[in-house]
Coordinates of C-alpha atoms in Angstrom, one line a residue:
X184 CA 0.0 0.0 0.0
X185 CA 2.7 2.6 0.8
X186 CA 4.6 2.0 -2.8
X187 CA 0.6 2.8 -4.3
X188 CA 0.8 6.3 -2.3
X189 CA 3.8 7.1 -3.4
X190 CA 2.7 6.8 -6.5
X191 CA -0.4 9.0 -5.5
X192 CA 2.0 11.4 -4.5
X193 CA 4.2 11.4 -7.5
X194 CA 1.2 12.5 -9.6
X195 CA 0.7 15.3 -8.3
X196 CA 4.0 16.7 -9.1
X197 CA 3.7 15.4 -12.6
X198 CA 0.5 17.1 -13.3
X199 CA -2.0 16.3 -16.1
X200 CA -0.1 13.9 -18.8
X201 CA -1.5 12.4 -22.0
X202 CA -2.1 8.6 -21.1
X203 CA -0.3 6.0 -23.6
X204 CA -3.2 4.2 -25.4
X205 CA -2.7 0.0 -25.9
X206 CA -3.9 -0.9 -29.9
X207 CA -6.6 -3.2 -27.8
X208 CA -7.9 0.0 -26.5
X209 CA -8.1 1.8 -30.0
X210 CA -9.5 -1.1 -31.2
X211 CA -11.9 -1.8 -28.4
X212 CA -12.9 2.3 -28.6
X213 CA -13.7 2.2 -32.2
X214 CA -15.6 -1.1 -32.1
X215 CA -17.5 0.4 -29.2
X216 CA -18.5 3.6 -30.5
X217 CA -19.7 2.0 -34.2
X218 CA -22.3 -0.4 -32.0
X219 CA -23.4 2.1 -29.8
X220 CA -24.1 4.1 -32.9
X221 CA -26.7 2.0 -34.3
X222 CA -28.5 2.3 -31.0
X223 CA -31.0 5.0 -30.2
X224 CA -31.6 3.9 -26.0
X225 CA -28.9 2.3 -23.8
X226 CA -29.4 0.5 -20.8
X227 CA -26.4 1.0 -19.0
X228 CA -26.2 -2.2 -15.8
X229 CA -24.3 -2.0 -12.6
X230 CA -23.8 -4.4 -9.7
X231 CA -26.7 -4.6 -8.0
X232 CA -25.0 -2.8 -5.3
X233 CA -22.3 -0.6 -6.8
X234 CA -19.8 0.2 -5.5
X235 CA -17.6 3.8 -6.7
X236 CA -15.8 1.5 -9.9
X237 CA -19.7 0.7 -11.2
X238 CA -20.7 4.3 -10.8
X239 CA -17.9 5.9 -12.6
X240 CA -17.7 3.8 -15.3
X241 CA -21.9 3.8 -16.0
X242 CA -21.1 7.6 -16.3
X243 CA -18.2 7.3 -18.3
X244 CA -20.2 4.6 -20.6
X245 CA -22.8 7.2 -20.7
X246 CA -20.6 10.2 -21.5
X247 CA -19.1 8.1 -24.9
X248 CA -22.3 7.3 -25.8
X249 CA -23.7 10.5 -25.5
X250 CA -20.7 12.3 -27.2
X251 CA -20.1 10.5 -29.6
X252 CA -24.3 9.1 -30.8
X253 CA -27.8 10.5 -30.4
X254 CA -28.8 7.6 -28.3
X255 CA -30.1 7.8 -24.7
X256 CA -28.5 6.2 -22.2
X257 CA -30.2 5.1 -18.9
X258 CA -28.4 3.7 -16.0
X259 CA -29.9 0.9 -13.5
X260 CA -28.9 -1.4 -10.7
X261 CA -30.9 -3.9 -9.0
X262 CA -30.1 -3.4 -5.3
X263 CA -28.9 0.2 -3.3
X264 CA -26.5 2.5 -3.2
X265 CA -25.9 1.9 0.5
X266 CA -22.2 2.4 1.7
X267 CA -21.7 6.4 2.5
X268 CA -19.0 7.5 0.2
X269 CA -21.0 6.0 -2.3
X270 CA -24.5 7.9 -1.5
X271 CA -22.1 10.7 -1.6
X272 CA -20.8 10.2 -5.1
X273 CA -24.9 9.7 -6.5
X274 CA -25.7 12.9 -5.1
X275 CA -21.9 14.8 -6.2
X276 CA -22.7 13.4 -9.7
X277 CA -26.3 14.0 -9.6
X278 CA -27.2 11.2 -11.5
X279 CA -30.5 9.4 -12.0
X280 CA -29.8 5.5 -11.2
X281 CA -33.5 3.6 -12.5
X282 CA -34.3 0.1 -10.1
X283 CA -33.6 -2.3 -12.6
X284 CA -36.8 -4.2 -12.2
X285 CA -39.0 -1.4 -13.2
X286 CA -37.4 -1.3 -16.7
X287 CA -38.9 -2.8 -19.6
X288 CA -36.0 -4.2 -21.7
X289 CA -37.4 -4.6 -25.0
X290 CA -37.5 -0.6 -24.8
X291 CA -33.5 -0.5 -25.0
X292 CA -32.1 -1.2 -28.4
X293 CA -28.6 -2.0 -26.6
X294 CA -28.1 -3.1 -23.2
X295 CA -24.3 -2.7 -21.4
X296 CA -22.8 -4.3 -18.0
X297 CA -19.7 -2.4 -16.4
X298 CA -18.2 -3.3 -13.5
X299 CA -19.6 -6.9 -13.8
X300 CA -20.8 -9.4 -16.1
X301 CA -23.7 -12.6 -17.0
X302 CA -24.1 -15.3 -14.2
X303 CA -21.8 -13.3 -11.5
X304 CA -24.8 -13.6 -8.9
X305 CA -23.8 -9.6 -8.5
X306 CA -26.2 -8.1 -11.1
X307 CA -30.2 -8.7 -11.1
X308 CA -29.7 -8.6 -15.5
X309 CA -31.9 -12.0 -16.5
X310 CA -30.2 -14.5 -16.8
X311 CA -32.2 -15.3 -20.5
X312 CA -31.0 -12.6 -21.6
X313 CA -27.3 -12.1 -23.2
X314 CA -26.3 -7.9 -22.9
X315 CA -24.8 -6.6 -25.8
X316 CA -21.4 -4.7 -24.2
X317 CA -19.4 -5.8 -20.8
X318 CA -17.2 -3.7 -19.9
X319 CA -14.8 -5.1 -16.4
X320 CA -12.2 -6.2 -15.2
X321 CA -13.0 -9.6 -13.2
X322 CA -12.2 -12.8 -14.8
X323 CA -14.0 -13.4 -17.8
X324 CA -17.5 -15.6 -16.9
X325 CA -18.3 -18.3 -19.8
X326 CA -21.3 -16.5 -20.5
X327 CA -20.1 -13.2 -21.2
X328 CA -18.5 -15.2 -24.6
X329 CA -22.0 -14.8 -26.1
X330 CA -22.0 -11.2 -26.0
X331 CA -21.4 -9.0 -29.0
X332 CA -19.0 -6.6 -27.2
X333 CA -16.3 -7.8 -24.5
X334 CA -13.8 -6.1 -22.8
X335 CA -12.6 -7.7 -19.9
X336 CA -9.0 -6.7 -18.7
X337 CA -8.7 -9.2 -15.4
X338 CA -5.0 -8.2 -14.8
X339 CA -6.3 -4.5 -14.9
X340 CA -7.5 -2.3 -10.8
X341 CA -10.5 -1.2 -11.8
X342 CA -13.0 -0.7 -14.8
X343 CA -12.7 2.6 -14.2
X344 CA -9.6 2.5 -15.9
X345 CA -10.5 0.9 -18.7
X346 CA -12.7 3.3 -19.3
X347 CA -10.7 6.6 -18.8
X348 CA -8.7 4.9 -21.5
X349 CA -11.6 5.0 -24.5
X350 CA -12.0 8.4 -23.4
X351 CA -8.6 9.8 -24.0
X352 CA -8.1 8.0 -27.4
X353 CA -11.7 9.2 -28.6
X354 CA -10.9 12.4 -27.5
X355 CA -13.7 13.4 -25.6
X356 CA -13.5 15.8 -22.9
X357 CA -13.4 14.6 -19.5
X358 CA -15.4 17.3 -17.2
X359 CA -14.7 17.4 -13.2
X360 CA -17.4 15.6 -12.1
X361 CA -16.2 12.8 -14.0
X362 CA -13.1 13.3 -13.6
X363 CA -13.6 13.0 -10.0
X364 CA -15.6 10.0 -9.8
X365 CA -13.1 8.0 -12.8
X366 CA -10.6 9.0 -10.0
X367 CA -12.5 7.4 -7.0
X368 CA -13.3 4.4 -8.7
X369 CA -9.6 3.7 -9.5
X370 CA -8.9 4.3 -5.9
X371 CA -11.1 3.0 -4.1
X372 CA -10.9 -0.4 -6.0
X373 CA -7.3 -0.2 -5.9
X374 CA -7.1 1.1 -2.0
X375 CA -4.8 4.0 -3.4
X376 CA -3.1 1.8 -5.9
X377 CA -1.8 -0.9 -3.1
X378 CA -4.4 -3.3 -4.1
X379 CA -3.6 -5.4 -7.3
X380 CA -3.0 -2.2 -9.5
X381 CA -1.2 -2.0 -12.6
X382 CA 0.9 0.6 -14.4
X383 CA -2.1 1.5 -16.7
X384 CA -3.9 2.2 -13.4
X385 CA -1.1 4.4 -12.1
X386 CA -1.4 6.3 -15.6
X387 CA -5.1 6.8 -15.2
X388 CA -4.8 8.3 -11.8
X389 CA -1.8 10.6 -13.0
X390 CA -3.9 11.6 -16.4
X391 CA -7.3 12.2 -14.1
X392 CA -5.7 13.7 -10.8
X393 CA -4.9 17.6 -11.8
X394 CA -8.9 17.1 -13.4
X395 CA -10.5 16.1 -10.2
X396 CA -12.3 18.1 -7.5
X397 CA -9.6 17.4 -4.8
X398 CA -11.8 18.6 -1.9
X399 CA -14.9 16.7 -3.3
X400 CA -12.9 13.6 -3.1
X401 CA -11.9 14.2 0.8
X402 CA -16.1 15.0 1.6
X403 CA -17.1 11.8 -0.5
X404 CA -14.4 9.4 1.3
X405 CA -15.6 10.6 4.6
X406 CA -19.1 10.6 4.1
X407 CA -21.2 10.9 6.8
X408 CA -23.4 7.4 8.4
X409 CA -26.3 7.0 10.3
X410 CA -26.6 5.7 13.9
X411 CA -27.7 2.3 12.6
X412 CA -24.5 2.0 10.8
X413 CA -22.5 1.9 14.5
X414 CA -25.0 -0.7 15.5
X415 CA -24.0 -3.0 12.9
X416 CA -20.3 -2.6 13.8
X417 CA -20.9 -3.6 17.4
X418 CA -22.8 -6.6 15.6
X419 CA -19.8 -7.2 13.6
X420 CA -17.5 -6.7 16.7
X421 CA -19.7 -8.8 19.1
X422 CA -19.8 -11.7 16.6
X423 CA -16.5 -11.8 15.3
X424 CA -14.2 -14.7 16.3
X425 CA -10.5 -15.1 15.8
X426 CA -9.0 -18.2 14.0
X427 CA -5.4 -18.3 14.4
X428 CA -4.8 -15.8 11.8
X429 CA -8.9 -15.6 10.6
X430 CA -11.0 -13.3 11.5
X431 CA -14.9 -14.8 10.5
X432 CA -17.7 -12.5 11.6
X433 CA -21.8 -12.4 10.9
X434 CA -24.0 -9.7 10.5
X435 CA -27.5 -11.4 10.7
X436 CA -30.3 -9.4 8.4
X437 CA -29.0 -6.2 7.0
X438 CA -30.6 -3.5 4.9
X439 CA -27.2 -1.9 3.9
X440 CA -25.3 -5.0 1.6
X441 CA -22.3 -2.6 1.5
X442 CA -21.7 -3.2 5.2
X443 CA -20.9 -6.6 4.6
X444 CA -17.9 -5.8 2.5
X445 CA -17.1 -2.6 4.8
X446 CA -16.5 -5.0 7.8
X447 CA -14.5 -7.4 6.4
X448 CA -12.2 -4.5 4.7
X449 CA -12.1 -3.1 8.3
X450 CA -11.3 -5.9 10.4
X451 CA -8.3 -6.9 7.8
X452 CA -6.2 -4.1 9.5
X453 CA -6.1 -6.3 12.4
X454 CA -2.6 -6.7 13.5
X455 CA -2.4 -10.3 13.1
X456 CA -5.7 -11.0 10.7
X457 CA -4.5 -12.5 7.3
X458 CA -7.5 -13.0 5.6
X459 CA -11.1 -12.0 6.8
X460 CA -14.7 -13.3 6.1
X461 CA -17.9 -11.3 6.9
X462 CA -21.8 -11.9 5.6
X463 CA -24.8 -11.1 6.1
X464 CA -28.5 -11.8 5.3
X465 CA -30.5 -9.6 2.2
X466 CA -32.9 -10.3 0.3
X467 CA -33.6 -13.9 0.6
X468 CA -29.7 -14.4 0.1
X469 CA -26.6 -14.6 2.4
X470 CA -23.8 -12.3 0.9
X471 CA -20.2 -12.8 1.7
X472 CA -17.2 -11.0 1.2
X473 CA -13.6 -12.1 1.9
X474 CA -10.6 -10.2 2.2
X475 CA -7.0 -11.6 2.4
X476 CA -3.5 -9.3 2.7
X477 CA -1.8 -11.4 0.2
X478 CA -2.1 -12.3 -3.5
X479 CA -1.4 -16.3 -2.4
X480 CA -4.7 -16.6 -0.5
X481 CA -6.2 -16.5 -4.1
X482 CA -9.8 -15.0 -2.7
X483 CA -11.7 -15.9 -6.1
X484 CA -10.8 -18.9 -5.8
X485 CA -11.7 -20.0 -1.8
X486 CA -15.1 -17.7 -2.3
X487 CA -15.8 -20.4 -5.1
X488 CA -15.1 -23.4 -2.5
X489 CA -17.1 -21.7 0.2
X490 CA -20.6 -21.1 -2.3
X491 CA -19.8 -24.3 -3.9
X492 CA -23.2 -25.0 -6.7
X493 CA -25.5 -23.5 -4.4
X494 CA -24.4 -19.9 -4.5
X495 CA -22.2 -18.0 -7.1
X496 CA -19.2 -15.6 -6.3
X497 CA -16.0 -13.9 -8.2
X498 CA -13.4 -11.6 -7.5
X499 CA -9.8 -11.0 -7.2
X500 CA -6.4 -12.5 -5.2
X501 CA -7.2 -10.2 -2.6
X502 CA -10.8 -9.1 -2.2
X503 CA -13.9 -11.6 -3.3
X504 CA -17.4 -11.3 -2.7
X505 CA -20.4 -14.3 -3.2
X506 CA -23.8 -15.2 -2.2
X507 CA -26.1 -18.1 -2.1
X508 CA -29.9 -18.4 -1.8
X509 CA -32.2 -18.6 1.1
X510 CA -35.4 -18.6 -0.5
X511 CA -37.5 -21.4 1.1
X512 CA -35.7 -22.0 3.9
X513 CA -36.9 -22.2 7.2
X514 CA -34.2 -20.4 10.5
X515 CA -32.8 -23.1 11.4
X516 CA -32.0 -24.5 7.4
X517 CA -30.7 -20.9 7.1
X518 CA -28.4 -20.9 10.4
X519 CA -26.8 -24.3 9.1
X520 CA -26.3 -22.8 5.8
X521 CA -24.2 -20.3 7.7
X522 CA -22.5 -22.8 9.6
X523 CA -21.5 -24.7 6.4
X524 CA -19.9 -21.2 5.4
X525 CA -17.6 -20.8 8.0
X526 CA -16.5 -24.4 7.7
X527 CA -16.0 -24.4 4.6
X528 CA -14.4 -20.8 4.7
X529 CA -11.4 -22.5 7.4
X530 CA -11.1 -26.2 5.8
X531 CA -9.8 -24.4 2.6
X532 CA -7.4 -22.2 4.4
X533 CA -7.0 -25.4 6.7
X534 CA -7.1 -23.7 9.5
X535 CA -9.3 -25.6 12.6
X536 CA -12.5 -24.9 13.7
X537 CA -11.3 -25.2 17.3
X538 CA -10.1 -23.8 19.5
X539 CA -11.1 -19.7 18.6
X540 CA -11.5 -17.1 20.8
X541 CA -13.7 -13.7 20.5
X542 CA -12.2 -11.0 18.6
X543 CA -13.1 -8.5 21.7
X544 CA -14.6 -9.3 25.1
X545 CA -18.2 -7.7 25.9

């Protein structure tokens, strides 16, 4: 993390610098505008929950679209904007985000995913239906294939990137609103480019800092919480116990997804946590996220061993997130299913169930 500040630090004494374009990206760019060309509505998709990457690159989707076609673009999710810094961005970009179940998608002559793809379990897109453009950087899902557009750059922060890059080769003005939120999405996905970033990360964030609103970014990262959302960290804190090196805790019911992933980012910066897991009831679902300090624990891969076929789940080395269905199950079918998480959760780390103690004493 400290090599990605410096580098944080070192754009701001180099200023604003044109960003070196890749031939996939001046490819991709082209191919993208000539489809989006023979649309007249978009339907731009997020996670159902999305986090600052999904927001800025919906709005930087929607900026090439709208710069470069006549079409008009509409931007949907199918769950909340819940975590603050992220209510704080909606409202600093003023933007219009539709619930995805009160669209009609035979109204949209293209439909686009960013920030996430077919079959991830993350997006409420049906599953009948194949979108026309994904746009991310998670590993490439067997159904995105089928689509007629794919850019997916795995080895690559943040989408936000990705998309800062089709902006620069087409051309197109980047405002500071956009700017600002391009710039947030590469960090925050990044954690200040100390989490899995790459060069062409670094070169986004050096191209989009002297653009952004600098004290915009400080009031959206600190973004104030409600009372409720200290109640769920006691929850957290009261429920969390300590593996050797593991840190699991459980939320029970929450109305606020983000938290889940909030907590298990927070309780990582235990001195001697390695790798965290945190979840939580929504929606008829139990949502997980998992959080490791090193590329080794391969999180995409134990998130997959923990969901198994019930559930579904993706990420990165680091940082992972899945969930798995409730629906029909009675409390105690639902408090085994929870069980089997955690199990399955240490058994792939090996690490034993027993003995643990409580991560603080109440």
């Amino acid at each position: 993390k400290e090599q990605g500040q410096d580098a944080l630090a070192t754009s701001i004494s180099r200023g604003s610098e044109q960003m070196k374009v890749l031939p996939k990206t001046r490819k991709k760019a082209g191919s993208l505008v000539s489809l989006l060309k023979e649309a007249k509505s978009v339907l731009i998709v997020m996670q159902n929950n999305p986090d600052p990457d999904s927001l800025a690159s919906a709005m930087g989707l929607r900026k090439i679209a709208n710069s470069q076609t006549d079409a008009q673009c509409t931007i949907a999710c199918g769950g909340t904007v819940g975590r603050a810094e992220n209510r704080a961005l909606v409202r600093y970009l003023n933007v219009n985000l539709r619930p995805l179940r009160e669209i009609d998608l035979t109204r949209f002559d293209l439909s686009c995913m960013v920030d996430t793809q077919p079959g991830t379990g993350n997006n409420s897109f049906p599953a009948d239906v194949i979108p026309d453009i994904v746009i991310d950087h998670h590993p490439m899902r067997q159904a995105t294939r089928e689509c007629r557009f794919i850019d997916v750059r795995r080895k690559y922060g943040s989408t936000s990137t990705i998309v800062c890059e089709y902006l620069e080769y087409l051309g197109i003005t980047i405002d500071i609103q956009l700017a600002t939120a391009l710039l947030y999405g590469i960090r925050s996905d990044t954690q200040d480019l100390g989490r899995e970033a790459t060069k062409a990360d670094m070169d986004a964030t050096y191209f989009l800092y002297p653009l952004a609103n600098k004290r915009m970014l400080s009031q959206i990262q600190w973004g104030r919480v409600t009372r409720e959302y200290f109640q769920m960290l006691t929850e957290a804190l009261k429920n969390a116990r300590v593996y050797q090196n593991v840190i699991i805790t459980s939320l029970g019911p929450v109305e606020n997804p983000d938290i889940i992933g909030e907590v298990a980012d927070l309780f990582l910066r235990d001195d001697d946590a390695n790798c965290t897991m945190c979840y939580g009831e929504h929606d008829e679902k139990i949502l997980i996220s998992v959080r490791a300090s090193d590329e080794s624990f391969e999180a995409n891969k134990l998130i997959h061993r923990v969901v198994g076929r019930r559930g579904t789940g993706g990420g990165h080395k680091t940082y992972a997130g899945g969930q798995m269905p409730l629906t029909g199950l009675t409390k105690s079918a639902a408090a085994r299913v929870e069980q089997q998480i955690s199990r399955k959760f240490l058994k792939a780390l090996h690490v034993s169930e027993h003995p643990y103690t409580k991560l603080i004493q109440i």
